[in-house]
């Protein structure tokens, strides 16, 4: 398990040894790297630019995500060995600020290589590794990079099978880091244990502005821990994403308390959890009597749909929400409340009138 005080930096590879992606792929026997070399010819040109530290190359986006027609299939994943080649070049690059390698099937090997590069690279601010089959060992390497890199501002590891073990590793790195502002661990198979370790990390890292944990298996224990951390330690959290988890009434009450006591929270996402909808709404209304800065509350209910009959219509909820939010010394400049019932979808904006 990764510890906050861990330090296992790897010895630097010679700069002259940076190979082409093609040659690395030819030599690879990694399971997810078995692809023809002809399918990765597109990587050679950006790889040379990265190695040569081209000042005009500040954003390297090689995403292989296929949706809405964004990828016509002409670009294939770089796989783990393409990531290794890229990582070797990145160690000496001083111009790339944003790196997007989402859906490239780089696996633990590729993630570890990139993490090693991040221990030396101080130019990258935004890193997207979504959908790359990264598990706990890859997460451990990334955690080590978080310990040593003081420039990263945003990391996305969503859609990777991290599970609790991987989340615990990331928590270790987060606790030792002071620069990260956005962390996305959605769709990662994280349950209560992982959430609790991440909450503990927030007691050390008090500058995280946005935490996305949507589409996981977090229940009341994990929600309670996260809410407590945002009250006691992290008072700069602005966005908290907990859509599609298993949070019940107890967890919702804790989150509402966090909204009440943490005036920095701006947006909170609680779609499709296990709590009673009416109870959740009432908790949030009480929180908004004290918090006049929240701009977005997203709360939809599909799991316990019969509970929606306890509230006659969305207008009633919205009116109560607005009235509650207007109480206190300051009026909210804008409140957005979203509530989807079967056959009812409503958005209400209040612009200070």
Short mmCIF file of C-alpha atoms in Angstrom, two decimals:
data_model
loop_
_atom_site.label_atom_id
_atom_site.label_comp_id
_atom_site.label_asym_id
_atom_site.label_seq_id
_atom_site.Cartn_x
_atom_site.Cartn_y
_atom_site.Cartn_z
CA UNK A 1 0.00 0.00 0.00
CA UNK A 2 1.28 3.46 -0.83
CA UNK A 3 2.14 5.69 2.12
CA UNK A 4 2.17 9.48 2.33
CA UNK A 5 5.88 9.47 3.01
CA UNK A 6 6.85 6.99 0.29
CA UNK A 7 9.69 7.80 -2.15
CA UNK A 8 10.64 5.26 -4.77
CA UNK A 9 11.73 7.43 -7.69
CA UNK A 10 13.22 5.51 -10.58
CA UNK A 11 16.65 6.02 -12.09
CA UNK A 12 16.56 8.22 -15.20
CA UNK A 13 16.90 6.56 -18.57
CA UNK A 14 19.46 8.11 -20.94
CA UNK A 15 17.88 10.79 -23.13
CA UNK A 16 19.58 9.41 -26.23
CA UNK A 17 17.79 6.12 -25.69
CA UNK A 18 14.36 7.54 -26.57
CA UNK A 19 13.10 5.07 -29.19
CA UNK A 20 10.33 5.48 -31.71
CA UNK A 21 6.91 4.18 -30.80
CA UNK A 22 7.11 1.77 -33.70
CA UNK A 23 10.25 0.05 -32.50
CA UNK A 24 8.87 -0.28 -29.00
CA UNK A 25 5.66 -1.80 -30.25
CA UNK A 26 7.60 -4.34 -32.30
CA UNK A 27 9.42 -5.49 -29.18
CA UNK A 28 6.41 -5.51 -26.86
CA UNK A 29 4.83 -8.67 -25.54
CA UNK A 30 2.37 -6.88 -23.25
CA UNK A 31 -1.16 -8.25 -23.65
CA UNK A 32 -2.75 -4.93 -24.50
CA UNK A 33 0.14 -3.92 -26.77
CA UNK A 34 -0.21 -6.66 -29.37
CA UNK A 35 -0.98 -4.54 -32.40
CA UNK A 36 0.57 -4.07 -35.79
CA UNK A 37 3.22 -1.36 -35.99
CA UNK A 38 1.48 0.16 -39.00
CA UNK A 39 -1.46 1.15 -36.82
CA UNK A 40 0.70 3.48 -34.69
CA UNK A 41 2.57 5.43 -37.34
CA UNK A 42 0.62 8.54 -36.32
CA UNK A 43 2.57 8.69 -33.03
CA UNK A 44 6.00 9.15 -34.59
CA UNK A 45 5.57 12.81 -35.54
CA UNK A 46 4.24 14.04 -32.16
CA UNK A 47 6.80 11.87 -30.39
CA UNK A 48 9.65 13.62 -32.19
CA UNK A 49 8.14 17.02 -31.40
CA UNK A 50 7.88 16.12 -27.73
CA UNK A 51 11.45 14.83 -27.67
CA UNK A 52 12.72 17.95 -29.42
CA UNK A 53 10.76 20.18 -27.03
CA UNK A 54 8.90 21.97 -29.80
CA UNK A 55 7.77 25.32 -28.29
CA UNK A 56 4.64 25.33 -30.44
CA UNK A 57 3.41 22.02 -28.99
CA UNK A 58 1.74 22.95 -25.71
CA UNK A 59 -1.25 20.60 -25.90
CA UNK A 60 -0.90 16.95 -26.88
CA UNK A 61 -4.30 15.33 -27.26
CA UNK A 62 -4.23 11.75 -28.51
CA UNK A 63 -7.60 10.58 -27.20
CA UNK A 64 -9.05 7.49 -28.83
CA UNK A 65 -12.53 7.99 -27.47
CA UNK A 66 -15.17 6.98 -30.00
CA UNK A 67 -18.44 8.76 -29.47
CA UNK A 68 -20.61 11.18 -31.36
CA UNK A 69 -18.48 10.56 -34.42
CA UNK A 70 -15.40 12.26 -32.90
CA UNK A 71 -13.09 9.41 -33.86
CA UNK A 72 -13.45 7.84 -37.29
CA UNK A 73 -11.19 4.93 -36.41
CA UNK A 74 -8.15 6.26 -38.28
CA UNK A 75 -6.22 6.64 -35.04
CA UNK A 76 -5.55 3.50 -33.06
CA UNK A 77 -4.57 3.35 -29.36
CA UNK A 78 -0.91 3.88 -28.53
CA UNK A 79 -0.99 0.97 -26.04
CA UNK A 80 1.50 0.61 -23.20
CA UNK A 81 4.66 0.74 -25.26
CA UNK A 82 3.61 3.88 -27.08
CA UNK A 83 3.07 5.43 -23.65
CA UNK A 84 6.54 4.29 -22.57
CA UNK A 85 8.14 5.97 -25.58
CA UNK A 86 6.15 9.14 -24.96
CA UNK A 87 7.07 9.14 -21.29
CA UNK A 88 10.78 8.97 -22.04
CA UNK A 89 10.48 12.05 -24.24
CA UNK A 90 8.28 13.91 -21.75
CA UNK A 91 10.97 13.79 -19.07
CA UNK A 92 12.87 16.49 -20.93
CA UNK A 93 9.95 18.47 -22.33
CA UNK A 94 9.29 21.95 -20.95
CA UNK A 95 6.40 23.14 -23.13
CA UNK A 96 3.51 20.67 -22.95
CA UNK A 97 0.87 21.91 -20.54
CA UNK A 98 -2.04 19.58 -21.33
CA UNK A 99 -1.76 15.84 -22.05
CA UNK A 100 -4.81 13.78 -23.05
CA UNK A 101 -4.24 10.05 -23.55
CA UNK A 102 -7.76 8.90 -22.78
CA UNK A 103 -8.91 5.51 -24.07
CA UNK A 104 -5.46 4.46 -25.31
CA UNK A 105 -5.24 1.12 -23.46
CA UNK A 106 -1.91 2.03 -21.86
CA UNK A 107 -2.53 -0.18 -18.81
CA UNK A 108 -0.42 -0.27 -15.66
CA UNK A 109 2.85 -0.36 -17.60
CA UNK A 110 2.06 2.79 -19.55
CA UNK A 111 0.71 4.56 -16.47
CA UNK A 112 3.84 3.72 -14.50
CA UNK A 113 6.07 5.06 -17.27
CA UNK A 114 4.12 8.31 -17.46
CA UNK A 115 4.20 8.62 -13.69
CA UNK A 116 7.99 8.29 -13.75
CA UNK A 117 8.13 11.10 -16.32
CA UNK A 118 5.91 13.29 -14.13
CA UNK A 119 8.43 12.98 -11.32
CA UNK A 120 10.76 15.06 -13.52
CA UNK A 121 8.46 17.01 -15.84
CA UNK A 122 7.27 20.30 -14.35
CA UNK A 123 5.34 21.73 -17.31
CA UNK A 124 2.26 19.48 -17.47
CA UNK A 125 -0.73 20.94 -15.64
CA UNK A 126 -3.61 18.85 -16.99
CA UNK A 127 -3.47 15.05 -17.36
CA UNK A 128 -6.30 12.91 -18.72
CA UNK A 129 -5.86 9.14 -18.45
CA UNK A 130 -9.51 8.17 -18.67
CA UNK A 131 -10.39 4.68 -19.83
CA UNK A 132 -6.92 3.11 -19.89
CA UNK A 133 -7.34 -0.11 -17.89
CA UNK A 134 -5.26 1.29 -15.04
CA UNK A 135 -5.48 -0.73 -11.84
CA UNK A 136 -3.95 -0.43 -8.39
CA UNK A 137 -0.29 -0.86 -9.40
CA UNK A 138 -0.61 1.89 -11.99
CA UNK A 139 -2.40 4.02 -9.40
CA UNK A 140 0.50 3.48 -6.98
CA UNK A 141 2.94 4.87 -9.55
CA UNK A 142 0.71 7.89 -10.17
CA UNK A 143 0.51 8.44 -6.41
CA UNK A 144 4.30 8.54 -6.25
CA UNK A 145 4.27 11.17 -8.98
CA UNK A 146 1.81 13.24 -6.96
CA UNK A 147 4.27 13.20 -4.09
CA UNK A 148 7.04 14.65 -6.24
CA UNK A 149 5.23 16.82 -8.79
CA UNK A 150 4.18 20.28 -7.58
CA UNK A 151 2.75 21.60 -10.86
CA UNK A 152 -0.13 19.28 -11.73
CA UNK A 153 -3.51 20.96 -11.40
CA UNK A 154 -5.95 18.40 -12.79
CA UNK A 155 -5.94 14.60 -13.14
CA UNK A 156 -8.69 12.41 -14.59
CA UNK A 157 -8.57 8.69 -13.87
CA UNK A 158 -12.24 8.05 -14.55
CA UNK A 159 -13.32 4.84 -16.24
CA UNK A 160 -10.39 2.88 -14.85
CA UNK A 161 -10.88 -0.21 -12.63
CA UNK A 162 -9.07 1.27 -9.64
CA UNK A 163 -11.46 -0.11 -7.01
CA UNK A 164 -10.75 0.59 -3.34
CA UNK A 165 -7.16 -0.58 -3.56
CA UNK A 166 -6.34 1.90 -6.30
CA UNK A 167 -8.25 4.71 -4.58
CA UNK A 168 -6.22 4.10 -1.43
CA UNK A 169 -3.01 4.48 -3.44
CA UNK A 170 -4.21 7.73 -4.99
CA UNK A 171 -5.22 8.98 -1.55
CA UNK A 172 -1.65 8.47 -0.38
CA UNK A 173 -0.30 10.67 -3.15
CA UNK A 174 -3.04 13.26 -2.71
CA UNK A 175 -2.22 13.61 0.96
CA UNK A 176 1.38 14.53 0.11
CA UNK A 177 0.48 16.86 -2.76
CA UNK A 178 -0.32 20.57 -2.50
CA UNK A 179 -0.86 21.62 -6.12
CA UNK A 180 -3.77 19.50 -7.40
CA UNK A 181 -7.07 21.33 -7.74
CA UNK A 182 -9.28 18.84 -9.65
CA UNK A 183 -9.44 15.06 -9.23
CA UNK A 184 -11.83 12.86 -11.22
CA UNK A 185 -12.23 9.26 -10.02
CA UNK A 186 -15.66 8.58 -11.51
CA UNK A 187 -16.58 5.12 -12.82
CA UNK A 188 -13.71 3.54 -10.87
CA UNK A 189 -15.38 0.88 -8.71
CA UNK A 190 -14.68 2.79 -5.49
CA UNK A 191 -16.67 1.83 -2.39
CA UNK A 192 -16.70 3.08 1.21
CA UNK A 193 -13.15 2.09 2.10
CA UNK A 194 -11.64 3.97 -0.81
CA UNK A 195 -13.83 7.00 -0.13
CA UNK A 196 -12.76 7.06 3.50
CA UNK A 197 -9.08 7.05 2.58
CA UNK A 198 -9.66 9.85 0.09
CA UNK A 199 -11.41 11.80 2.85
CA UNK A 200 -8.41 11.31 5.09
CA UNK A 201 -6.19 12.68 2.33
CA UNK A 202 -8.31 15.84 2.25
CA UNK A 203 -7.22 16.55 5.82
CA UNK A 204 -3.69 17.00 4.45
CA UNK A 205 -4.52 18.41 1.03
CA UNK A 206 -6.72 21.41 1.75
CA UNK A 207 -6.68 23.09 -1.66
CA UNK A 208 -8.66 20.62 -3.78
CA UNK A 209 -11.50 22.55 -5.46
CA UNK A 210 -13.30 19.78 -7.33
CA UNK A 211 -13.74 16.09 -6.51
CA UNK A 212 -15.71 13.83 -8.84
CA UNK A 213 -16.70 10.41 -7.50
CA UNK A 214 -19.71 9.77 -9.71
CA UNK A 215 -20.83 6.26 -10.72
CA UNK A 216 -19.13 4.42 -7.87
CA UNK A 217 -20.35 2.23 -5.00
CA UNK A 218 -20.04 4.74 -2.16
CA UNK A 219 -22.59 4.37 0.63
CA UNK A 220 -23.38 6.23 3.82
CA UNK A 221 -20.04 5.53 5.52
CA UNK A 222 -18.07 6.95 2.62
CA UNK A 223 -20.41 9.94 2.22
CA UNK A 224 -20.20 10.70 5.93
CA UNK A 225 -16.42 10.68 5.77
CA UNK A 226 -16.26 12.95 2.72
CA UNK A 227 -18.76 15.39 4.21
CA UNK A 228 -16.84 15.52 7.47
CA UNK A 229 -13.59 16.28 5.64
CA UNK A 230 -15.18 19.19 3.76
CA UNK A 231 -16.34 20.65 7.08
CA UNK A 232 -13.28 20.13 9.23
CA UNK A 233 -10.39 20.48 6.81
CA UNK A 234 -11.11 21.33 3.18
CA UNK A 235 -13.03 24.60 3.17
CA UNK A 236 -12.21 25.46 -0.45
CA UNK A 237 -14.12 22.61 -2.10
CA UNK A 238 -16.41 24.09 -4.75
CA UNK A 239 -17.62 21.06 -6.70
CA UNK A 240 -18.55 17.67 -5.26
CA UNK A 241 -19.78 14.96 -7.63
CA UNK A 242 -21.51 11.95 -6.10
CA UNK A 243 -24.01 10.98 -8.81
CA UNK A 244 -25.03 7.33 -9.11
CA UNK A 245 -23.74 5.97 -5.82
CA UNK A 246 -25.44 4.15 -2.93
CA UNK A 247 -25.86 7.02 -0.51
CA UNK A 248 -28.84 6.68 1.83
CA UNK A 249 -30.62 9.06 4.19
CA UNK A 250 -27.79 9.18 6.70
CA UNK A 251 -25.22 10.07 4.08
CA UNK A 252 -27.49 12.71 2.53
CA UNK A 253 -27.94 14.34 5.91
CA UNK A 254 -24.16 14.52 6.33
CA UNK A 255 -23.72 16.06 2.88
CA UNK A 256 -26.43 18.61 3.64
CA UNK A 257 -24.58 19.50 6.84
CA UNK A 258 -21.42 20.02 4.80
CA UNK A 259 -23.36 22.36 2.49
CA UNK A 260 -24.59 24.24 5.52
CA UNK A 261 -21.17 24.73 7.11
CA UNK A 262 -18.91 25.03 4.04
CA UNK A 263 -19.78 28.31 2.34
CA UNK A 264 -17.38 27.61 -0.55
CA UNK A 265 -19.44 24.78 -2.02
CA UNK A 266 -20.97 25.94 -5.29
CA UNK A 267 -22.17 22.79 -7.06
CA UNK A 268 -23.21 19.43 -5.68
CA UNK A 269 -24.38 16.47 -7.75
CA UNK A 270 -26.44 13.73 -6.12
CA UNK A 271 -28.33 12.03 -8.95
CA UNK A 272 -29.62 8.51 -8.47
CA UNK A 273 -28.67 7.56 -4.96
CA UNK A 274 -30.55 5.37 -2.50
CA UNK A 275 -31.88 8.04 -0.15
CA UNK A 276 -35.53 9.02 0.12
CA UNK A 277 -36.03 11.95 -2.24
CA UNK A 278 -38.31 13.92 0.08
CA UNK A 279 -35.92 13.56 3.01
CA UNK A 280 -32.97 14.61 0.87
CA UNK A 281 -34.81 17.71 -0.33
CA UNK A 282 -35.72 18.72 3.20
CA UNK A 283 -32.11 18.36 4.34
CA UNK A 284 -30.92 20.54 1.47
CA UNK A 285 -33.54 23.18 2.16
CA UNK A 286 -32.33 23.42 5.74
CA UNK A 287 -28.74 23.72 4.54
CA UNK A 288 -29.65 26.57 2.22
CA UNK A 289 -30.95 28.60 5.12
CA UNK A 290 -27.29 29.10 6.02
CA UNK A 291 -25.43 28.71 2.72
CA UNK A 292 -26.20 31.48 0.23
CA UNK A 293 -23.47 30.69 -2.29
CA UNK A 294 -24.56 27.37 -3.81
CA UNK A 295 -25.44 27.82 -7.47
CA UNK A 296 -26.28 24.26 -8.55
CA UNK A 297 -28.06 21.36 -6.89
CA UNK A 298 -28.67 18.35 -9.09
CA UNK A 299 -30.89 15.71 -7.57
CA UNK A 300 -32.84 13.13 -9.55
CA UNK A 301 -34.56 10.07 -8.24
CA UNK A 302 -35.07 6.78 -10.03
CA UNK A 303 -34.41 4.18 -7.34
CA UNK A 304 -37.25 5.10 -4.97
CA UNK A 305 -39.67 6.66 -7.43
CA UNK A 306 -42.70 6.07 -5.23
CA UNK A 307 -41.33 8.66 -2.80
CA UNK A 308 -41.93 11.42 -5.36
CA UNK A 309 -45.67 11.24 -4.64
CA UNK A 310 -44.98 12.82 -1.23
CA UNK A 311 -44.24 16.12 -2.95
CA UNK A 312 -47.17 17.42 -4.97
CA UNK A 313 -45.13 19.06 -7.73
CA UNK A 314 -41.75 20.48 -8.61
CA UNK A 315 -43.00 24.05 -8.13
CA UNK A 316 -43.53 23.41 -4.44
CA UNK A 317 -39.98 22.17 -4.06
CA UNK A 318 -38.51 25.06 -6.01
CA UNK A 319 -40.46 27.69 -4.12
CA UNK A 320 -39.40 26.28 -0.78
CA UNK A 321 -35.82 26.10 -1.97
CA UNK A 322 -35.76 29.70 -3.16
CA UNK A 323 -37.43 31.02 0.00
CA UNK A 324 -34.96 29.12 2.16
CA UNK A 325 -32.01 30.41 0.19
CA UNK A 326 -33.18 34.03 0.46
CA UNK A 327 -33.16 34.01 4.25
CA UNK A 328 -30.14 35.41 5.98
CA UNK A 329 -28.08 38.60 5.56
CA UNK A 330 -27.41 38.09 1.85
CA UNK A 331 -29.56 37.13 -1.09
CA UNK A 332 -28.34 34.53 -3.51
CA UNK A 333 -27.46 36.01 -6.86
CA UNK A 334 -28.50 32.88 -8.64
CA UNK A 335 -29.97 29.54 -7.67
CA UNK A 336 -30.29 26.63 -10.04
CA UNK A 337 -32.26 23.67 -8.86
CA UNK A 338 -32.84 20.61 -10.98
CA UNK A 339 -35.37 17.99 -10.04
CA UNK A 340 -36.55 15.28 -12.44
CA UNK A 341 -39.72 13.41 -11.66
CA UNK A 342 -41.31 10.95 -14.03
CA UNK A 343 -42.80 13.15 -16.77
CA UNK A 344 -41.56 16.35 -15.07
CA UNK A 345 -38.26 18.12 -15.74
CA UNK A 346 -37.82 21.67 -14.57
CA UNK A 347 -35.01 24.21 -14.37
CA UNK A 348 -35.47 27.38 -12.39
CA UNK A 349 -33.09 30.36 -12.43
CA UNK A 350 -33.26 33.19 -9.93
CA UNK A 351 -31.37 36.30 -10.99
CA UNK A 352 -31.57 38.37 -7.89
CA UNK A 353 -35.08 39.67 -8.41
#
